CSV table of C-alpha atoms and ligand atoms in Angstrom, one decimal:
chain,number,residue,atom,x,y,z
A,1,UNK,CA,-128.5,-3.8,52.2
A,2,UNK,CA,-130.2,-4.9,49.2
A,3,UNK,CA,-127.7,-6.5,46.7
A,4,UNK,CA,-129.5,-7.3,43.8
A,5,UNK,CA,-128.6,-4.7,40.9
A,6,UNK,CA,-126.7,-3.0,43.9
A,7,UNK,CA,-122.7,-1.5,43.2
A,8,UNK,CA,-120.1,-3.0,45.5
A,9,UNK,CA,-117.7,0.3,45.7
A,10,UNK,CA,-117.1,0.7,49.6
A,11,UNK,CA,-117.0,-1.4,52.6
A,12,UNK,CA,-118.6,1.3,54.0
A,13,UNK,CA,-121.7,0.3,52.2
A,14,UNK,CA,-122.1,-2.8,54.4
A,15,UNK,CA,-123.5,-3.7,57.9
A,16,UNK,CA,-122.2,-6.9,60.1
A,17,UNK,CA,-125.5,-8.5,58.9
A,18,UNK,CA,-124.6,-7.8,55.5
A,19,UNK,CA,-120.6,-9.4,55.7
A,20,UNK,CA,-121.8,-12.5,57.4
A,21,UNK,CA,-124.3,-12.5,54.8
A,22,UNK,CA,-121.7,-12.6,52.0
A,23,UNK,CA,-120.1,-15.4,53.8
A,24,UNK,CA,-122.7,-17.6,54.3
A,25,UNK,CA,-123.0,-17.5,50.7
A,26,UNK,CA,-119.1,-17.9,50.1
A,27,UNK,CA,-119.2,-21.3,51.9
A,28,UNK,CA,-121.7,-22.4,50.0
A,29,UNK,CA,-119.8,-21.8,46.6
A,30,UNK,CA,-116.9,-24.0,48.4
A,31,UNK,CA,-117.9,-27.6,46.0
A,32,UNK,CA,-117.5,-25.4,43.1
A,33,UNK,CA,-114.4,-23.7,44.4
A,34,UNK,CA,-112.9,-26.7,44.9
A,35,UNK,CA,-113.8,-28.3,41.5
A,36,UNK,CA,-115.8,-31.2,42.8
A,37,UNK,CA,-119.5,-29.7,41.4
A,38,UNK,CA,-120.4,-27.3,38.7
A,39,UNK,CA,-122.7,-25.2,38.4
A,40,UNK,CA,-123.9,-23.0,35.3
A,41,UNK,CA,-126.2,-20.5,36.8
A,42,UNK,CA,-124.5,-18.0,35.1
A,43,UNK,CA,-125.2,-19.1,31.7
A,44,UNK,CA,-125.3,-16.5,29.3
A,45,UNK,CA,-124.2,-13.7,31.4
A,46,UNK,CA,-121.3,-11.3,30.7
A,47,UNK,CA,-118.4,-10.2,33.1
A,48,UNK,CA,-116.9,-6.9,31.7
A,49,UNK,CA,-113.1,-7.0,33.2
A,50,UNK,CA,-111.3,-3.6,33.2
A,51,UNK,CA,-108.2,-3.7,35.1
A,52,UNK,CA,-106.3,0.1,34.6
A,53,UNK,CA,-103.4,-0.8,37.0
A,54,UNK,CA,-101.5,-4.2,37.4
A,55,UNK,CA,-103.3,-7.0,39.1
A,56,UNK,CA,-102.9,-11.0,39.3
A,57,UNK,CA,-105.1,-12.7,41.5
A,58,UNK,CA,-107.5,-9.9,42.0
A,59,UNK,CA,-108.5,-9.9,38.1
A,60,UNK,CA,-107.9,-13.4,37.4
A,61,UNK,CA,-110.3,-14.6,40.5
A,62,UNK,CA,-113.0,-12.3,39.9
A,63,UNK,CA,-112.3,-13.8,36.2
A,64,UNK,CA,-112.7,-17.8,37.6
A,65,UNK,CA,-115.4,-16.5,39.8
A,66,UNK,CA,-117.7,-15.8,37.1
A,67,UNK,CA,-116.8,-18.4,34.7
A,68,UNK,CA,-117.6,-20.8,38.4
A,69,UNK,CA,-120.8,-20.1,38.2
A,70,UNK,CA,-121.1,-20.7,34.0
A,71,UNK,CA,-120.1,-16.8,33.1
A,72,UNK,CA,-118.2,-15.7,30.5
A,73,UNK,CA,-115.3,-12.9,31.0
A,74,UNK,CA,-114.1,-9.9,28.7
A,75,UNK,CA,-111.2,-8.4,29.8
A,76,UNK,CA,-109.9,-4.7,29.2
A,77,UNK,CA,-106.3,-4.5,30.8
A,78,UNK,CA,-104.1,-1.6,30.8
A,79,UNK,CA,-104.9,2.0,29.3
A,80,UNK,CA,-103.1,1.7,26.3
A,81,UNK,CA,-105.4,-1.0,25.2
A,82,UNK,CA,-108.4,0.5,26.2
A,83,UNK,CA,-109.8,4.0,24.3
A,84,UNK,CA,-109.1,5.9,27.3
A,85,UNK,CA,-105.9,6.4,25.9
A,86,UNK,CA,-107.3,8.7,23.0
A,87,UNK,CA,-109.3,10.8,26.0
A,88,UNK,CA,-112.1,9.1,26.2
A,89,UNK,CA,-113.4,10.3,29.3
A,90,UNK,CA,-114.8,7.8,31.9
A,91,UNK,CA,-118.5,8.4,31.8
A,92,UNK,CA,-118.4,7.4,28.0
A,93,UNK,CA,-116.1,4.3,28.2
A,94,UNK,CA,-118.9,3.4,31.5
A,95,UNK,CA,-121.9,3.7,28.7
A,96,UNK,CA,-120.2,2.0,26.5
A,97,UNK,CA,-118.8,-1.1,28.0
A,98,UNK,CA,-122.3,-1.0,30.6
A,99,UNK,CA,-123.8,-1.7,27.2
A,100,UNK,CA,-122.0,-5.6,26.6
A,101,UNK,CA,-121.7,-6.6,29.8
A,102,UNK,CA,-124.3,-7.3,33.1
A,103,UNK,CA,-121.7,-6.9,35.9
A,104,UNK,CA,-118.4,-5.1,35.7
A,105,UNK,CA,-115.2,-5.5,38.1
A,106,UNK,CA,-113.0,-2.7,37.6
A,107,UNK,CA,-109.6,-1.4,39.3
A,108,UNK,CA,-108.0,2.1,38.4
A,109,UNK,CA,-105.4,3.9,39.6
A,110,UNK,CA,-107.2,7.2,40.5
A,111,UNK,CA,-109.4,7.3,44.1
A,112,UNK,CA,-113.2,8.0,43.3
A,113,UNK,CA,-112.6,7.3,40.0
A,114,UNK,CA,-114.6,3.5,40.1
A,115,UNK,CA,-117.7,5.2,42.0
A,116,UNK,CA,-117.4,7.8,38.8
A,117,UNK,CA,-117.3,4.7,36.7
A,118,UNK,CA,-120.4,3.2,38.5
A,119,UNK,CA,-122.8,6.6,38.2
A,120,UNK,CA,-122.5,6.1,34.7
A,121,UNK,CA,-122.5,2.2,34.3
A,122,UNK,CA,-126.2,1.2,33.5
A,123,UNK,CA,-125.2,-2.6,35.3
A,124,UNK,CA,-123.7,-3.3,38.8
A,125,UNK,CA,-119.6,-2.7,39.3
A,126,UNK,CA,-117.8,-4.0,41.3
A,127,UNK,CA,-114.5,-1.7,42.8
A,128,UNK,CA,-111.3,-4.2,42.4
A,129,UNK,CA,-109.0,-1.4,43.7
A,130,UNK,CA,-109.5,2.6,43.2
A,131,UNK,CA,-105.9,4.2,44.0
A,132,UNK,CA,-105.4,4.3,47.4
A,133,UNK,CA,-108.5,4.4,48.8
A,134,UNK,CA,-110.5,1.0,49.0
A,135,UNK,CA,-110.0,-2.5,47.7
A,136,UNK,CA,-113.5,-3.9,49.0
A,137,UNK,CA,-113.4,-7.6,47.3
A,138,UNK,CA,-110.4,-7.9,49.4
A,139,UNK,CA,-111.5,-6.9,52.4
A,140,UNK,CA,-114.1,-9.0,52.6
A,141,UNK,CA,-111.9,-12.1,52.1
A,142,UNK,CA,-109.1,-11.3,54.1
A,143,UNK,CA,-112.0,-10.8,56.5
A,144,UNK,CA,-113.3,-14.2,55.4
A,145,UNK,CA,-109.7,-15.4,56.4
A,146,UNK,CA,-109.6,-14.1,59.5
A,147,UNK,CA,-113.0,-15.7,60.6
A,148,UNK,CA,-111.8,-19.4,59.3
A,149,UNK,CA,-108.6,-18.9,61.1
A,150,UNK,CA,-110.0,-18.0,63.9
A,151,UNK,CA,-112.7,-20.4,64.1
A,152,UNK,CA,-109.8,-22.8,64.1
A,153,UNK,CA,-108.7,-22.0,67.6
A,154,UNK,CA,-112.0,-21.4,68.6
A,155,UNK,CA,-112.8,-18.2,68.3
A,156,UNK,CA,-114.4,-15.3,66.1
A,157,UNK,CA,-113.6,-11.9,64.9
A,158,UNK,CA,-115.0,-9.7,67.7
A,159,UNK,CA,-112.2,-9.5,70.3
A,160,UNK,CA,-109.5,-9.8,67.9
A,161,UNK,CA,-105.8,-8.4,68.3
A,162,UNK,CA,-104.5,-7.5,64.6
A,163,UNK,CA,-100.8,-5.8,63.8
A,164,UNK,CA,-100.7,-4.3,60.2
A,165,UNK,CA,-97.8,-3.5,59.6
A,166,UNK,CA,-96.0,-1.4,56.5
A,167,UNK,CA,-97.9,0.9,53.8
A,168,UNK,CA,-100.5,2.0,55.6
A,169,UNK,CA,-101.1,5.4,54.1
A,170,UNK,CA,-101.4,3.9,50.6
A,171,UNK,CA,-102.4,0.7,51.1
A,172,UNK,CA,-105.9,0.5,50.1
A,173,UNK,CA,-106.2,-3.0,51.6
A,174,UNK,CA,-105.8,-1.9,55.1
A,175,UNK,CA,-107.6,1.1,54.6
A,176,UNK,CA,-110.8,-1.2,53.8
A,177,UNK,CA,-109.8,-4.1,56.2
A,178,UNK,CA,-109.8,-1.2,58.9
A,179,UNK,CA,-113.4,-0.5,57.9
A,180,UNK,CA,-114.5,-3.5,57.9
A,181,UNK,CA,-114.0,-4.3,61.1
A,182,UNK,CA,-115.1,-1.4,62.8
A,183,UNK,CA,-118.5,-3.8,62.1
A,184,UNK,CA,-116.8,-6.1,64.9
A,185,UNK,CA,-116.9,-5.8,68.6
A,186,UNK,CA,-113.7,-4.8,71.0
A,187,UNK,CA,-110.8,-4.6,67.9
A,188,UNK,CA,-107.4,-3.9,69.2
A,189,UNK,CA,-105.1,-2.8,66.2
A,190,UNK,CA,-101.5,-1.7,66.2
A,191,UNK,CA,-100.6,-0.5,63.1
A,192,UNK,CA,-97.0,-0.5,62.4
A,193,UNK,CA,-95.7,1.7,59.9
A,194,UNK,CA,-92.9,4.6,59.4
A,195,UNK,CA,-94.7,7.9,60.8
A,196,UNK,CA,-94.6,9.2,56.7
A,197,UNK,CA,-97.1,6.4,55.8
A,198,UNK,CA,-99.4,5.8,58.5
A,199,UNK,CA,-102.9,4.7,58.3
A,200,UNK,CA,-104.6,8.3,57.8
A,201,UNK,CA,-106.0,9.9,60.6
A,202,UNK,CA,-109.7,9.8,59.4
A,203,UNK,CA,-109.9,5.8,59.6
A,204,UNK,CA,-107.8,5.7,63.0
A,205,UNK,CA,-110.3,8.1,64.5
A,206,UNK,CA,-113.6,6.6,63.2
A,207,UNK,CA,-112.1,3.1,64.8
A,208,UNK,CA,-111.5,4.8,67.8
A,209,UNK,CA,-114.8,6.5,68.0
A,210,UNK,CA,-116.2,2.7,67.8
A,211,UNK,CA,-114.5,1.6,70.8
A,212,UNK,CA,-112.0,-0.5,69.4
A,213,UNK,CA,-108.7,0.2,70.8
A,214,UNK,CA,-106.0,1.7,68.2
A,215,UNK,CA,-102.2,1.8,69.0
A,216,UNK,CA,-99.8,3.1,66.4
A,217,UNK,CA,-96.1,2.4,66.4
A,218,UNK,CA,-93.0,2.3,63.9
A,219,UNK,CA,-91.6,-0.4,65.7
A,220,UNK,CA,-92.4,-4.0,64.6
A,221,UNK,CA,-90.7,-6.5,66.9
A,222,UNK,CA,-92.4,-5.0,69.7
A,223,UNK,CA,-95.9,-4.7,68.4
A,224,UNK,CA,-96.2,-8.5,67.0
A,225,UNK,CA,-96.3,-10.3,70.3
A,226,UNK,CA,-99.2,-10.3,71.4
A,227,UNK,CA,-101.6,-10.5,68.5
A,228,UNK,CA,-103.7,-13.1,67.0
A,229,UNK,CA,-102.8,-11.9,63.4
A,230,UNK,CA,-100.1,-10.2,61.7
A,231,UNK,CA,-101.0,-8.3,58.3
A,232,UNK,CA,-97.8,-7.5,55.9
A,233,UNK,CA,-98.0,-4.9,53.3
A,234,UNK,CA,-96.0,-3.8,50.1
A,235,UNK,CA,-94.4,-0.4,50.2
A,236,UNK,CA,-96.5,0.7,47.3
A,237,UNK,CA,-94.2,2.0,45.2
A,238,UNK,CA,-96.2,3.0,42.2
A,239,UNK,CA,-97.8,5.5,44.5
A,240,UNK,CA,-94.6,7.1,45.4
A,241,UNK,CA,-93.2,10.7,43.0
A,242,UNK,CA,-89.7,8.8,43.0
A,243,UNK,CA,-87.9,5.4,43.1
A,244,UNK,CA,-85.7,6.1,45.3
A,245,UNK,CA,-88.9,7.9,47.8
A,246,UNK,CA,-90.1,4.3,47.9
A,247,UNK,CA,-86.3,2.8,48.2
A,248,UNK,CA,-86.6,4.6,51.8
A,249,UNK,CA,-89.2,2.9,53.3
A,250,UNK,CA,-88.9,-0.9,51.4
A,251,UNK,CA,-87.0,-3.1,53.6
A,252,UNK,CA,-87.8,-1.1,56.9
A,253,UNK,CA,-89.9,-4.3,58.2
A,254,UNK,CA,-88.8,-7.9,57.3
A,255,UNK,CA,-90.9,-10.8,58.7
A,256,UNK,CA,-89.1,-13.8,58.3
A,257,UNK,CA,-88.6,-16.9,60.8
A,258,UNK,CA,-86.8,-16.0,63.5
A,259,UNK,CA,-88.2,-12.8,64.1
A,260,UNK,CA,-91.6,-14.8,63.8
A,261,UNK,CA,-89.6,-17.4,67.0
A,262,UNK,CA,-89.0,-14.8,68.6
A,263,UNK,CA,-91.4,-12.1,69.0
A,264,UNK,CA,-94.9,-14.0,68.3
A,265,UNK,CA,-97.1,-16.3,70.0
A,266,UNK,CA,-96.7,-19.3,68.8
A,267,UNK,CA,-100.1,-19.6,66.5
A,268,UNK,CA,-100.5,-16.0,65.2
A,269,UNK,CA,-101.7,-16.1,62.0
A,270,UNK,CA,-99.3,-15.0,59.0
A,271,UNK,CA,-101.3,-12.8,56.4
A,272,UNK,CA,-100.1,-10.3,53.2
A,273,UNK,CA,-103.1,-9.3,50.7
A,274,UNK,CA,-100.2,-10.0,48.2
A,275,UNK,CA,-98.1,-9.5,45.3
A,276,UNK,CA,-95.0,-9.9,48.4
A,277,UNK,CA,-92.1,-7.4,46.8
A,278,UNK,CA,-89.6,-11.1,46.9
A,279,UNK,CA,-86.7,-8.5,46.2
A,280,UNK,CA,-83.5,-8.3,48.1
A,281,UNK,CA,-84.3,-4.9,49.3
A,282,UNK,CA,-87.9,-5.3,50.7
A,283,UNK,CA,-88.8,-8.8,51.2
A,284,UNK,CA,-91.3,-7.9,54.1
A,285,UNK,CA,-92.5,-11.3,54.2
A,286,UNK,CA,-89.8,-13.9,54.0
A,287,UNK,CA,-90.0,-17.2,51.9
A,288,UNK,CA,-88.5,-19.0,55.0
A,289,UNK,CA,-92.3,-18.6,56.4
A,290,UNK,CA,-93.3,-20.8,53.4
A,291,UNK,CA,-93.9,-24.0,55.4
A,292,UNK,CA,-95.1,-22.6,58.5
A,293,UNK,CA,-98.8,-23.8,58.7
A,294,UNK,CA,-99.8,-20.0,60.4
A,295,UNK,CA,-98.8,-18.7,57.2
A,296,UNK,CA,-102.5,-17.8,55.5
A,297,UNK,CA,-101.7,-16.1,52.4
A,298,UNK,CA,-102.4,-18.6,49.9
A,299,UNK,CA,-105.6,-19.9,51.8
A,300,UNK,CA,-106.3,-15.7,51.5
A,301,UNK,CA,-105.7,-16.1,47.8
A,302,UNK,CA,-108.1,-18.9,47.4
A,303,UNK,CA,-110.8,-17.8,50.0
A,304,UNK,CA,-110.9,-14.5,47.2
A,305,UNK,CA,-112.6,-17.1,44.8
A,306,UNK,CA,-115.4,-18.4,47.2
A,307,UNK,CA,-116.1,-14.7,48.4
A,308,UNK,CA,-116.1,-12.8,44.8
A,309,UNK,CA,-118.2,-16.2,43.7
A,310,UNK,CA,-120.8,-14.9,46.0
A,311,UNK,CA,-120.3,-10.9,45.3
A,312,UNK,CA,-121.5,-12.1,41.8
A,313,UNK,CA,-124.2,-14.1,42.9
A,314,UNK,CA,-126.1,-11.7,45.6
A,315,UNK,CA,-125.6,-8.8,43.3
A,316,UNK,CA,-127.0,-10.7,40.2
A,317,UNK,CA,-129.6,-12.8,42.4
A,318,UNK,CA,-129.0,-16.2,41.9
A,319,UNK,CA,-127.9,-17.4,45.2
A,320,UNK,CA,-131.1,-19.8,45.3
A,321,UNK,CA,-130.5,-21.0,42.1
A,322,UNK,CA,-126.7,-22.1,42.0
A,323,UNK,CA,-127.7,-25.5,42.9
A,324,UNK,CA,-130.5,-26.2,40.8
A,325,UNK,CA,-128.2,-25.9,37.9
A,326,UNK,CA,-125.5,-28.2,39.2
A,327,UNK,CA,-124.1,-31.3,39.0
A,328,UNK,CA,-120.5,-33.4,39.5
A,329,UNK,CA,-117.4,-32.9,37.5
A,330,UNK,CA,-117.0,-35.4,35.3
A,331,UNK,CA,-112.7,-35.4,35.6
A,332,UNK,CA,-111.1,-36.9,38.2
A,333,UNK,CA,-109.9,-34.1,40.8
A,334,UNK,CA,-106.4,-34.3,42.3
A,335,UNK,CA,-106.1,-31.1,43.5
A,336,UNK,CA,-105.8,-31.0,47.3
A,337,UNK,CA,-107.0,-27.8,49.0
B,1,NCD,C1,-103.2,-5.3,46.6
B,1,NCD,C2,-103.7,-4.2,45.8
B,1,NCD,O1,-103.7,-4.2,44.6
B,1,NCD,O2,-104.1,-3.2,46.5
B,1,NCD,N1,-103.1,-6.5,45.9
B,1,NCD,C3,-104.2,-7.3,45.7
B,1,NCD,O3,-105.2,-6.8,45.2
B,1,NCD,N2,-104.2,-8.5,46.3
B,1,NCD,C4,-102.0,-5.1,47.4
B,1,NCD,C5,-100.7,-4.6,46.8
B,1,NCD,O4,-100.7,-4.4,45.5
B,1,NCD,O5,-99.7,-4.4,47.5
């Protein structure tokens, strides 16, 4: 695909070429990443940041992604902050905002609604999270993870075995992450979840229509032994009518430890797109995996950097030029990555 200028709204958009494309640009952001160089291609430039639904690291790194590369960041956070709350419909607020910025990164709780955001944006958006439906950004860095993991024990995405295991019906993450690696060769998935929140059947099918091999299951000791990668999810709860719909399901799967001993191989790769619900009653990825080295969430969390680094710089065309404007940090850097 052609990035420059070009809306990042759907993994769909993307062919393998394209993925190993954004990655070869993500390791090249890595000195900056990791604070030894910077770099301020971006000088100038504007990164409208409207974030309609809660979010942590997704808003915050596409925030340090663009001031990485020498952007600056306005943020719009929550609805009542934003005029949307007086009616304001979408295709104005787009105008608008389009008007101060030259990329925008936007999440919002209704499916569809960022592409409606985009038809009316006169610069590139990219979708941070639309409902249920896609979460692209993260995607293509659990993705990211995956390959670096795997690479570790010498070997690459095509063939992989991958367990996801909880929200699948409303978890946009795995809905994208499934589409993603349709792109691969040979993917055998189990996906885990109670039969009310399965993956939906669209995605399943289109995988299996690949030829990637697709088993579905509600039980998860069973269906983490022989994979290469286990991916938690949150029961997400703000999707639910109820409370106490969503009090049903949390808690249903627990990785912790033992189970971990006892069911998987012994390197299987521990992954969660994050926040982890750390509450008694769901904790579906324990803190007692905290020092096990195949636990990848927090390299996940800081791959998102290097990989939303590069999103900004193929879609605003300055991949050649991030060097040129470089040079060493001038503060000593203790941080250890
Ligand atoms: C996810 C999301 O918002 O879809 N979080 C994230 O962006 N890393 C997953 C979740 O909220 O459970």
């Amino acid at each position: 695909m052609q990035f420059a200028g070009s809306h990042i709204l759907s993994v769909e958009q993307f062919a393998r070429g394209d993925v190993e494309r954004i990655f070869a640009v993500a390791d090249r952001m890595e000195p900056y990443a990791h604070r030894r160089r910077v770099t301020r291609v971006l000088d100038g430039a504007i990164l409208g940041s409207m974030f309609f639904e809660p979010s942590t690291r997704t808003r915050v790194s596409f925030g340090s992604a663009f001031n990485l590369l020498g952007g600056e960041v306005r943020e719009t956070t929550g609805f009542e902050h934003s005029a949307i709350a007086k009616g304001e419909s979408l295709y104005d607020t787009a105008r608008v905002l389009s008007g101060y910025s030259d990329v925008i990164a936007m999440r919002h709780p209704a499916a569809g609604s960022v592409a409606e955001f985009a038809a009316a944006s006169r610069v590139p958006v990219i979708n941070g999270g639309d409902g249920s439906n896609e979460h692209p950004s993260q995607a293509l860095l659990d993705l990211y993870t995956i390959k670096s993991e795997m690479a570790g024990r010498g070997r690459g995405i095509d063939r992989l075995r991958i367990a996801m295991v909880g929200d699948l019906r409303y978890g946009r993450t795995v809905h994208s992450l499934c589409k993603l690696l349709r792109l691969f060769d040979a993917v055998q998935v189990t996906l885990v979840s109670p039969r009310e929140l399965a993956m939906p059947a669209d995605i399943v099918e289109e995988m299996r229509a690949g030829g990637h091999q697709v088993v579905e299951s509600d039980a998860m000791e069973a269906s983490i032994s022989h994979v290469d990668i286990v991916y938690a999810t949150r029961i997400q709860e703000e999707r639910f009518t109820s409370q106490a719909e969503a009090d049903l399901y949390r808690g249903r799967y627990r990785l912790n430890q033992s189970i971990y001993t006892h069911h998987c191989e012994p390197n299987t790769v521990i992954m969660h797109p994050l926040p982890r619900d750390s509450r008694d009653h769901a904790r579906e990825l324990d803190d007692d995996l905290n020092d096990n080295p195949n636990l990848a969430i927090f390299r996940q969390t800081d791959n998102g950097v290097l990989v939303r680094m590069a999103l900004f710089a193929l879609v605003l065309e300055v991949v050649e030029q991030v060097d040129r404007h470089a040079r060493d940090v001038n503060w000593y850097t203790a941080r250890r990555f």
